[in-house]
Short mmCIF file of C-alpha atoms in Angstrom, two decimals:
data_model
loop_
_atom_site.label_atom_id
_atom_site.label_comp_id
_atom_site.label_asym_id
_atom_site.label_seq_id
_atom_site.Cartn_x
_atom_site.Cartn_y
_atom_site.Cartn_z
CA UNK A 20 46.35 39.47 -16.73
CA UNK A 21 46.87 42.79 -15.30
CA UNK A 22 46.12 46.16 -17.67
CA UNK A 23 47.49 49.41 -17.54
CA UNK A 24 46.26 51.85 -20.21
CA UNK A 25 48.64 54.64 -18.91
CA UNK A 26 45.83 56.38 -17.26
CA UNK A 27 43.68 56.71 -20.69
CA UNK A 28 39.85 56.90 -20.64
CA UNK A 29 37.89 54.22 -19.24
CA UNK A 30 37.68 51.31 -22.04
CA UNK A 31 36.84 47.57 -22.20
CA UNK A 32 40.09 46.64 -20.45
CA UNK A 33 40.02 49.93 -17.79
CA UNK A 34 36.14 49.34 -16.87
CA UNK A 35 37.00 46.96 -14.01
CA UNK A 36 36.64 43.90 -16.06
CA UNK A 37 39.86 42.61 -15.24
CA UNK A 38 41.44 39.16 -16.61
CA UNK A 39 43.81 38.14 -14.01
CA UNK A 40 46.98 35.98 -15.24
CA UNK A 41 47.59 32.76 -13.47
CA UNK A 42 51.13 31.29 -13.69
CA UNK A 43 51.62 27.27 -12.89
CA UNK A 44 54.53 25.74 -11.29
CA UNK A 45 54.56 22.51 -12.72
CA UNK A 46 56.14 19.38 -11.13
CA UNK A 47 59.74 17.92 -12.82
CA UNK A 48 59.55 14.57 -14.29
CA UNK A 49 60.56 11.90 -12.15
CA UNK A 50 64.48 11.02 -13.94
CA UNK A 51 64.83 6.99 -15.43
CA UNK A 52 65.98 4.43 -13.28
CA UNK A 53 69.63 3.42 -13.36
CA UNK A 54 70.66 0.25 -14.94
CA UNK A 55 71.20 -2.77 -12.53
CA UNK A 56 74.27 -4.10 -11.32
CA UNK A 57 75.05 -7.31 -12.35
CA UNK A 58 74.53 -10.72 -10.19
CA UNK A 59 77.10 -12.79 -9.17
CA UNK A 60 77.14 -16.85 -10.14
CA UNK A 61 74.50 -19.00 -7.25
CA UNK A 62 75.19 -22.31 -6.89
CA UNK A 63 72.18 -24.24 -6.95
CA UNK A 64 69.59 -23.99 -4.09
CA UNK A 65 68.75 -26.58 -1.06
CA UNK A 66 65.24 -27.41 0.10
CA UNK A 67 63.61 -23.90 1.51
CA UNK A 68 63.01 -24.29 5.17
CA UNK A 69 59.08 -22.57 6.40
CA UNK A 70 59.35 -19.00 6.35
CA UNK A 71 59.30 -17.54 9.63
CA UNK A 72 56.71 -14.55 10.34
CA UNK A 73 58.67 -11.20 9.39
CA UNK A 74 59.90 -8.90 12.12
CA UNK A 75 58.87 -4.99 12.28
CA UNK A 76 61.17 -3.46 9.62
CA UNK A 77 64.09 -1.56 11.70
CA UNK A 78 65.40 1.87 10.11
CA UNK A 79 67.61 2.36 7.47
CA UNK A 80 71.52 2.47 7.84
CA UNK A 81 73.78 4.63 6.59
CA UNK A 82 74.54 3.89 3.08
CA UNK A 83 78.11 2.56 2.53
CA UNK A 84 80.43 3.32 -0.59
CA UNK A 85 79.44 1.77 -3.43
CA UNK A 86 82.59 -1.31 -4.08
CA UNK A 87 83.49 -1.86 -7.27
CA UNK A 88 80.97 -3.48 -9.78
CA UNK A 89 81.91 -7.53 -10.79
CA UNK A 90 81.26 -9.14 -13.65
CA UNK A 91 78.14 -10.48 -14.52
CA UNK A 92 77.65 -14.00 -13.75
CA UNK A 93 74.74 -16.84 -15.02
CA UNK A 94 71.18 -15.42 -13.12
CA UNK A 95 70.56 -18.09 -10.23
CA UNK A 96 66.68 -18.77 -9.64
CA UNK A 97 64.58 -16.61 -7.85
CA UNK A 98 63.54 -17.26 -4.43
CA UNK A 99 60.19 -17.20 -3.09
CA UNK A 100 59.71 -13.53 -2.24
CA UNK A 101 58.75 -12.96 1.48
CA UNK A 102 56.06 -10.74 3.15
CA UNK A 103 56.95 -7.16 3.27
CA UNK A 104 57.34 -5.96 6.02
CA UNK A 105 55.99 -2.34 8.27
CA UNK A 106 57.06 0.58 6.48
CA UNK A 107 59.11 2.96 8.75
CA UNK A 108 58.08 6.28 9.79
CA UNK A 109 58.53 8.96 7.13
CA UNK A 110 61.32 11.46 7.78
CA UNK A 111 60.92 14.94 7.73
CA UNK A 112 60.70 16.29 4.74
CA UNK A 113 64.43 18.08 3.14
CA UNK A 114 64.22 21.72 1.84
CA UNK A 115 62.64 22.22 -1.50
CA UNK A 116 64.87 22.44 -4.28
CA UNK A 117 64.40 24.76 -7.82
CA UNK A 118 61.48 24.09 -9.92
CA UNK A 119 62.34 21.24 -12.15
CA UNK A 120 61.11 20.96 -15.35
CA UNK A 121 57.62 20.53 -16.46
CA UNK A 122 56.64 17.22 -15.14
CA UNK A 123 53.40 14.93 -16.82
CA UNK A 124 50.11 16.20 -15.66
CA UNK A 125 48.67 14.47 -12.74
CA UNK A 126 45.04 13.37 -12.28
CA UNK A 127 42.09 15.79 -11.70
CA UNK A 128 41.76 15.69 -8.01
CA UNK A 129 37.90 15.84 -6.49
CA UNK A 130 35.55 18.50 -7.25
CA UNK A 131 35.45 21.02 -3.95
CA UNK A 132 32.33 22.28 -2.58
CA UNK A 133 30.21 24.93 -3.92
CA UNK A 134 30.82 27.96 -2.72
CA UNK A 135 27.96 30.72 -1.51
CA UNK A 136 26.48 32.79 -4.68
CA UNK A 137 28.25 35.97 -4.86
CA UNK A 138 26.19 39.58 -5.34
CA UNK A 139 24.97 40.26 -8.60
CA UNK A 140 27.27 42.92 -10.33
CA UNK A 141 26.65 45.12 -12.66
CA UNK A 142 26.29 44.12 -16.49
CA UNK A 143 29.25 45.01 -18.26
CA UNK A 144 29.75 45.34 -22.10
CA UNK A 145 29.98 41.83 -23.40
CA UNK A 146 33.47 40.83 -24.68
CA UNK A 147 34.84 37.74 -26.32
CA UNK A 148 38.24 35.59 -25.36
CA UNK A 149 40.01 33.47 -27.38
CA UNK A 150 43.69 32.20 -27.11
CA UNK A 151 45.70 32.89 -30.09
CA UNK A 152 49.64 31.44 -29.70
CA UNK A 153 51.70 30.29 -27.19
CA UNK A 154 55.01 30.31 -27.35
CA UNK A 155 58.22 28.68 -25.05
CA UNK A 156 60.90 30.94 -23.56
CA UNK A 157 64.07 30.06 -22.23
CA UNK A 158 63.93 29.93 -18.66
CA UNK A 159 65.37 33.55 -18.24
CA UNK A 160 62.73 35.37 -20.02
CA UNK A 161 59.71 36.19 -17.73
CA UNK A 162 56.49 34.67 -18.58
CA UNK A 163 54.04 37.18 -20.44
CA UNK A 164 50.30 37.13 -22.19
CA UNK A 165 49.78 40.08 -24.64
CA UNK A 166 46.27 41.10 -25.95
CA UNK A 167 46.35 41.15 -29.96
CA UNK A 168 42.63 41.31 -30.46
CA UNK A 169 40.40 44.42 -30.41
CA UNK A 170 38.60 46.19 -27.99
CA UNK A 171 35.70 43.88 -27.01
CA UNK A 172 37.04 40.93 -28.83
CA UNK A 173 40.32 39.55 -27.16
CA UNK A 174 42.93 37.38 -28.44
CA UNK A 175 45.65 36.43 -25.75
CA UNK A 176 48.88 34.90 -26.71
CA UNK A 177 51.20 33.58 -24.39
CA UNK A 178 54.52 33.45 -23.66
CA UNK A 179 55.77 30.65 -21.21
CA UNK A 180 59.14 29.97 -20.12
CA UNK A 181 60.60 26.53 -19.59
CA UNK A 182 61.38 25.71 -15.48
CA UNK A 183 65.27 25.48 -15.13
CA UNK A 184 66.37 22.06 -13.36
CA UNK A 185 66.21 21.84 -10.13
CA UNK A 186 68.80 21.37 -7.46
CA UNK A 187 68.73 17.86 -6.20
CA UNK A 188 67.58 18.00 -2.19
CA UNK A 189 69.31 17.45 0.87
CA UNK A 190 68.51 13.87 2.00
CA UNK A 191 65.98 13.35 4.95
CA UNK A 192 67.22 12.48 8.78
CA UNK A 193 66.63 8.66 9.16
CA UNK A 194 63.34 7.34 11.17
CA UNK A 195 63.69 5.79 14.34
CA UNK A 196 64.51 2.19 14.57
CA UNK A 197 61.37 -0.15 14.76
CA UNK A 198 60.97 -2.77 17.68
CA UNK A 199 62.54 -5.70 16.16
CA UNK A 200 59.81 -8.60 15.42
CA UNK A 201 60.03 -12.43 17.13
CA UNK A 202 62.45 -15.02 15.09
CA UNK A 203 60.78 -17.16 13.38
CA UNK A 204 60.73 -21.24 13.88
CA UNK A 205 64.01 -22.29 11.87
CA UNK A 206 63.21 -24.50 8.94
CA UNK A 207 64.91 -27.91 8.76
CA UNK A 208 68.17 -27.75 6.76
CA UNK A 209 68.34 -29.16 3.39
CA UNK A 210 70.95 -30.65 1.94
CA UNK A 211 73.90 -29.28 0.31
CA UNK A 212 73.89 -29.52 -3.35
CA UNK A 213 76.91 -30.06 -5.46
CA UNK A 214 79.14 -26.80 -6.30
CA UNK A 215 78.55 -25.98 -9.46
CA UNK A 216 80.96 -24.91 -11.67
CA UNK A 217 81.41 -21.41 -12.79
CA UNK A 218 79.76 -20.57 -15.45
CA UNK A 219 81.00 -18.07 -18.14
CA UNK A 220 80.88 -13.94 -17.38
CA UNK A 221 77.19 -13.39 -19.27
CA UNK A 222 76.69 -9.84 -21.06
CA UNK A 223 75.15 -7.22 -19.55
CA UNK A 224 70.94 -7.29 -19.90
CA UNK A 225 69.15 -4.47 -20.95
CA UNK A 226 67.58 -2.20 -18.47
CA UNK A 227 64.17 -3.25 -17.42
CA UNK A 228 61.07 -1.21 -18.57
CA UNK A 229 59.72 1.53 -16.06
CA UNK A 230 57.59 -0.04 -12.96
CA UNK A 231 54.05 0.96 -12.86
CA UNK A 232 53.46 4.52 -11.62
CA UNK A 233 52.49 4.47 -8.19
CA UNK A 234 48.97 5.98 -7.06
CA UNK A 235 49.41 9.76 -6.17
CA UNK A 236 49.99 10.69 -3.03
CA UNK A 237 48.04 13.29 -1.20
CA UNK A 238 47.49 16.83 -1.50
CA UNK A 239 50.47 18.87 -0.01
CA UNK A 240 50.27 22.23 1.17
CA UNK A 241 49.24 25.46 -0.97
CA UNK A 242 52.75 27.41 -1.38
CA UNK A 243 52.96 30.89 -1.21
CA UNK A 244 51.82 33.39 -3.21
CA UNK A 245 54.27 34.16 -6.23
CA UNK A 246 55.36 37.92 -6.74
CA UNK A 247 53.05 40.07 -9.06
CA UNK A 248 54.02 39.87 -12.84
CA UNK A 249 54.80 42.59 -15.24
CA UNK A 250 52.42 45.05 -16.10
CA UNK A 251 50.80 44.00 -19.45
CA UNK A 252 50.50 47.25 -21.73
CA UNK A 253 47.38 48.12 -23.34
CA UNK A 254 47.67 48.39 -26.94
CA UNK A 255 45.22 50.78 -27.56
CA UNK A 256 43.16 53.06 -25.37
CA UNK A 257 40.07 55.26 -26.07
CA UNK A 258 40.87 58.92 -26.46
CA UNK A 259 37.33 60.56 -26.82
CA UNK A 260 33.63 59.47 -27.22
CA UNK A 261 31.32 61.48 -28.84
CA UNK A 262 27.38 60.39 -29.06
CA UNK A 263 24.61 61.65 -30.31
CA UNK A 264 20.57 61.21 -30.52
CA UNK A 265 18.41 62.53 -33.65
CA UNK A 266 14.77 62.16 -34.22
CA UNK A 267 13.09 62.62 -37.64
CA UNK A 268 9.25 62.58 -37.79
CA UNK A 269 8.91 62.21 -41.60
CA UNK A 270 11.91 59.58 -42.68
CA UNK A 271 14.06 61.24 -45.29
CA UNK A 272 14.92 63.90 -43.82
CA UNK A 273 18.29 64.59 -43.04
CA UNK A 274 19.61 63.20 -39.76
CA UNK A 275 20.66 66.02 -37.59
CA UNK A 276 23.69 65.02 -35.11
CA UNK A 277 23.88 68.79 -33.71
CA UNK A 278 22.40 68.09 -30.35
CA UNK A 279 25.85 65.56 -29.32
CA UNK A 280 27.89 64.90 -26.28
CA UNK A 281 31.94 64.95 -25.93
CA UNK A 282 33.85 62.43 -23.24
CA UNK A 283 36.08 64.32 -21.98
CA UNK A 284 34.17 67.39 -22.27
CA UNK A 285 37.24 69.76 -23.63
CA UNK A 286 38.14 67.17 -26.53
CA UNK A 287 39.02 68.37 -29.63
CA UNK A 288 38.94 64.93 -31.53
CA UNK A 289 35.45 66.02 -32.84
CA UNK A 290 33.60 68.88 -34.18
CA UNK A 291 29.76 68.44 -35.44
CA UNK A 292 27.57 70.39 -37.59
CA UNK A 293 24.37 68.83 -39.09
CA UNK A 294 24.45 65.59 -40.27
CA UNK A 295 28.51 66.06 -40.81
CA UNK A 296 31.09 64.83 -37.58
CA UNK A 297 34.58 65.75 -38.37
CA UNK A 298 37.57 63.32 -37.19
CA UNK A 299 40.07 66.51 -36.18
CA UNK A 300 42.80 63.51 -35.67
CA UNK A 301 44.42 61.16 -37.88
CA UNK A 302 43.72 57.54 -35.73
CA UNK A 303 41.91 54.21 -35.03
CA UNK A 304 37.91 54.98 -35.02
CA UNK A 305 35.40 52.89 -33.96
CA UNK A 306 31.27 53.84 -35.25
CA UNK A 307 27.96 52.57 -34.11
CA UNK A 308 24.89 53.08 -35.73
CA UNK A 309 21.73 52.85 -34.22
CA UNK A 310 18.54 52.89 -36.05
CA UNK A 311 14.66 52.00 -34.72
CA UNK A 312 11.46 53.21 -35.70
CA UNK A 313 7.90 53.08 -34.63
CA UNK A 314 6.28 51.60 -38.32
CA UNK A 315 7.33 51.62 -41.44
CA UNK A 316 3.54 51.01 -43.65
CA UNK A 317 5.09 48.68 -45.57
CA UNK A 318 8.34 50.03 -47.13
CA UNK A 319 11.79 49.23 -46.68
CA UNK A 320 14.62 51.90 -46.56
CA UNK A 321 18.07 51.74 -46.13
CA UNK A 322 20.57 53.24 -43.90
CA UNK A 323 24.94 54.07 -44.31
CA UNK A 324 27.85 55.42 -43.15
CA UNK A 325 29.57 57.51 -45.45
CA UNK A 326 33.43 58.90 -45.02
CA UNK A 327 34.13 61.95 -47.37
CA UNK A 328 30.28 61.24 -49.19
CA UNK A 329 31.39 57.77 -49.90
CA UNK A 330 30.33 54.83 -48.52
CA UNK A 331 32.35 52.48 -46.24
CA UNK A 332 32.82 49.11 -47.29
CA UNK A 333 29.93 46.42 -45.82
CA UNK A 334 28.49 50.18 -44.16
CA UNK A 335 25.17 49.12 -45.13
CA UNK A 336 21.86 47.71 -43.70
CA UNK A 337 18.01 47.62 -44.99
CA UNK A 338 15.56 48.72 -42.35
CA UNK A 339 13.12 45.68 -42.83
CA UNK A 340 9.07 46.27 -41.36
CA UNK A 341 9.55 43.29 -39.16
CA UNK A 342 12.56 44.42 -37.25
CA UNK A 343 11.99 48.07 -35.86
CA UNK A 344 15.29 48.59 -35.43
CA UNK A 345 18.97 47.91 -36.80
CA UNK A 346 22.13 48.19 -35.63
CA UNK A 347 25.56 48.98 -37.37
CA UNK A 348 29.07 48.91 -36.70
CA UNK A 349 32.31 49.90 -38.14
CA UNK A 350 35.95 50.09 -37.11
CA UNK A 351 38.23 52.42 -39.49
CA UNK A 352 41.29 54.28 -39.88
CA UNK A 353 40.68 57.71 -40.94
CA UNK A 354 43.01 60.86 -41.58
CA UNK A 355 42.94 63.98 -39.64
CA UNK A 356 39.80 66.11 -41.30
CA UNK A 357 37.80 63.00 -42.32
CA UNK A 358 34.26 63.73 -41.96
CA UNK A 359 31.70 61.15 -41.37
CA UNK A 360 28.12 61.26 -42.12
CA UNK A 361 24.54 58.76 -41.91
CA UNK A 362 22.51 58.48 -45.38
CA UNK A 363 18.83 57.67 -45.11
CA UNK A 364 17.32 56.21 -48.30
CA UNK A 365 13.54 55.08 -48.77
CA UNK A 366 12.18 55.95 -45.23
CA UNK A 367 9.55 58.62 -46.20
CA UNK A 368 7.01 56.30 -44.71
CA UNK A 369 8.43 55.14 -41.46
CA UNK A 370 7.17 56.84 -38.35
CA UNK A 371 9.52 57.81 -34.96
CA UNK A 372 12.74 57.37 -36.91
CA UNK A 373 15.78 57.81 -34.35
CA UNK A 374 19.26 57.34 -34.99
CA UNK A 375 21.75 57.02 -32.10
CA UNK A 376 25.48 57.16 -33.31
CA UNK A 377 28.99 56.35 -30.79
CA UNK A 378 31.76 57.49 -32.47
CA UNK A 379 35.22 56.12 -30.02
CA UNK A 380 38.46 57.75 -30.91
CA UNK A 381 41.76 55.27 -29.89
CA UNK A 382 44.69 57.81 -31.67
CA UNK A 383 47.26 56.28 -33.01
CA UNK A 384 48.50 52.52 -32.32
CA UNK A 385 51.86 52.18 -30.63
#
C-alpha cells in the first residue's frame, strides 16, 4: 500500500514504514468439457490380430468442418486400447489473451533459497496489522485497500475486483511431422461375423464426470511489472507534537509542564503554563503519560489525566512500589480551548518522580 499524507508531519504511516500493496493476477478456470457425440451402431467384432509396435506419432492435420451429428446408436465393445504413442513437439506458444476469471489455487510450489541477511535498520515505533473486510468489485472499479484503524494500530480492508473473461487465443502453428514408425507384422484375419441387425436409436448419455486434473506444469516466466496503483489517502495525519519533561523531588507537588517542546516550532495547537496545556484547536488528540520514580518507601499513589479538572474515562493508573514506573495513554476528541492537566495523588513519599507527557494533535478527520 502506498501513503500519501498530503505532505503532513511525519507520522506512523509517513516515517518510512511503508506497507506496499501487492495485486494478484489469478489464472481463469479451465471451462467444462463438451458433451460427446454420439456412436454409431458396430457390428460385432472378429478375432484381434497382434498389435503391431506403434509408429512415431506424425503432426496434427488441419481440423475439418465438423458434419452433421447422427443419431445415437447401441455402444459396440471397446477395443483393447493401444500404446500411446511420442508426443509431438510443442508449438509455439499463441499471444496471451485477457485475464480470465479467478481460476482454483494451484499448489505451493518449492521453498526458494534463503537469501543474504539484510542490514539492521533502525527500530521503528511498533504498529499492529490486521485485515478488516474485503469486498468484490465489478471488474471496472480499480482494486483499492483503505486503512480504517488508528495510528499505530492498522486495519486494512480491501477492495478487489473480479478479472473480466478473457479473449479466447489464437491457435498455435502445427509441429513438424514426426518420422513415421515401421508397420507392424499384420495379424491373421479373423473371421467375419454375422451383420447384425440395427439396433434401435439409444438416448443420449449423460456427460461423463471431469478427468483427473493433470499434474501442473512448470513454472512460466515472471510477467511484467503491473502499473503503480492509486495513491491510498491517509485518513488522518499529525498536525503538532508537543512534549514535555518534569521532575518533582518531594511527590505531591504539582507537576510543572513549563519547560516543553513544539513540532513544528511556530505551532499554535498548544499553549502551556504550569501544570495546564491548552488544546487551541477543536480535533483528534492523542496523550501519553509517562511516570517512573526512584522509590516509593512503601506507599502507593496514583496518577490522571484530567480535561477541564475532570477526569477522562479509564485515565487512571496506581504507581505500585514494585514497578518504578507506569505508563498511560489516551486518544480523545477535544474542543478548541480544552485544557489538559496530570493529577498526582499519594506520592509524598516517592523519590525522583518524573513525568514525561506527548501530546499529538491530528485536526480534524476528513
Amino acid at each position: 500500500m502506498n501513503i500519501n499524507c498530503n505532505q503532513c508531519l511525519p507520522c506512523c504511516c509517513c516515517a518510512g514504514q511503508f506497507i506496499e500493496k501487492i495485486i494478484y493476477t489469478p489464472t481463469g478456470i479451465t471451462g467444462p468439457t463438451g458433451a460427446r457425440g454420439p456412436t454409431g451402431a458396430t457390428g460385432p467384432t472378429g478375432v484381434t490380430g497382434a498389435t503391431g509396435p506403434t509408429g512415431v506419432t506424425g503432426a496434427t492435420g488441419v481440423t475439418g468442418p465438423t458434419g452433421v451429428t447422427g443419431a445415437t446408436g447401441a455402444t459396440g465393445p471397446t477395443g483393447p486400447t493401444g500404446p500411446t504413442g511420442a508426443t509431438g513437439a510443442t508449438g509455439p506458444t499463441g499471444p496471451t489473451g485477457a485475464t480470465g476469471a479467478t481460476g482454483a489455487t494451484g499448489a505451493t510450489g518449492a521453498d526458494g533459497a534463503d537469501g543474504a541477511d539484510g542490514a539492521t535498520g533502525a527500530t521503528g515505533v511498533a504498529d499492529t496489522l490486521a485485515v478488516g473486510t474485503t469486498t468484490t468489485a465489478e471488474p471496472e472499479v480499480l482494486a483499492a485497500v483503505t486503512d480504517s484503524g488508528t495510528e499505530n494500530n492498522h486495519i486494512f480492508d480491501f477492495l478487489i475486483p473480479r478479472g473480466a473473461t478473457g479473449a479466447t487465443g489464437a491457435t498455435g502453428a502445427a509441429g513438424t511431422t514426426g518420422a513415421t514408425g515401421a508397420t507392424g507384422l499384420t495379424g491373421a484375419t479373423g473371421a467375419t461375423g454375422a451383420t447384425g441387425s440395427k439396433g434401435a436409436t439409444g438416448a443420449t448419455g449423460a456427460t461423463g464426470p471431469t478427468g483427473v486434473t493433470g499434474a501442473t506444469g512448470p513454472k512460466g516466466a515472471t510477467g511484467a511489472t503491473g502499473a503503480t496503483g492509486p495513491a491510498c489517502k491517509c485518513p488522518v495525519c499529525v498536525k503538532g507534537i508537543l512534549t514535555s519533561h518534569s521532575l518533582s523531588e518531594h511527590g505531591d507537588s504539582p507537576v510543572d509542564f513549563s519547560d516543553y517542546e513544539v513540532i513544528p516550532s511556530d505551532s499554535q495547537l498548544f499553549s502551556v503554563k504550569g501544570n495546564c496545556i491548552t488544546l487551541k484547536e477543536e480535533g483528534l488528540y492523542e496523550v501519553t503519560l509517562n511516570v517512573c520514580y526512584a522509590q516509593s518507601h512503601g506507599m502507593e499513589g496514583e496518577v490522571a489525566l484530567l480535561l477541564n479538572s475532570q477526569q477522562l474515562p479509564c485515565a487512571r493508573r496506581k504507581l505500585n512500589c514494585a514497578d518504578y514506573g507506569v505508563l498511560l495513554s489516551h486518544t480523545l476528541y477535544a474542543a478548541a480551548g480544552d485544557v489538559l492537566s496530570v493529577a498526582l495523588s499519594g506520592t509524598r513519599g516517592y523519590k525522583d518522580l518524573a513525568a514525561l507527557i506527548s501530546v499529538k494533535s491530528f485536526g480534524t478527520p476528513d
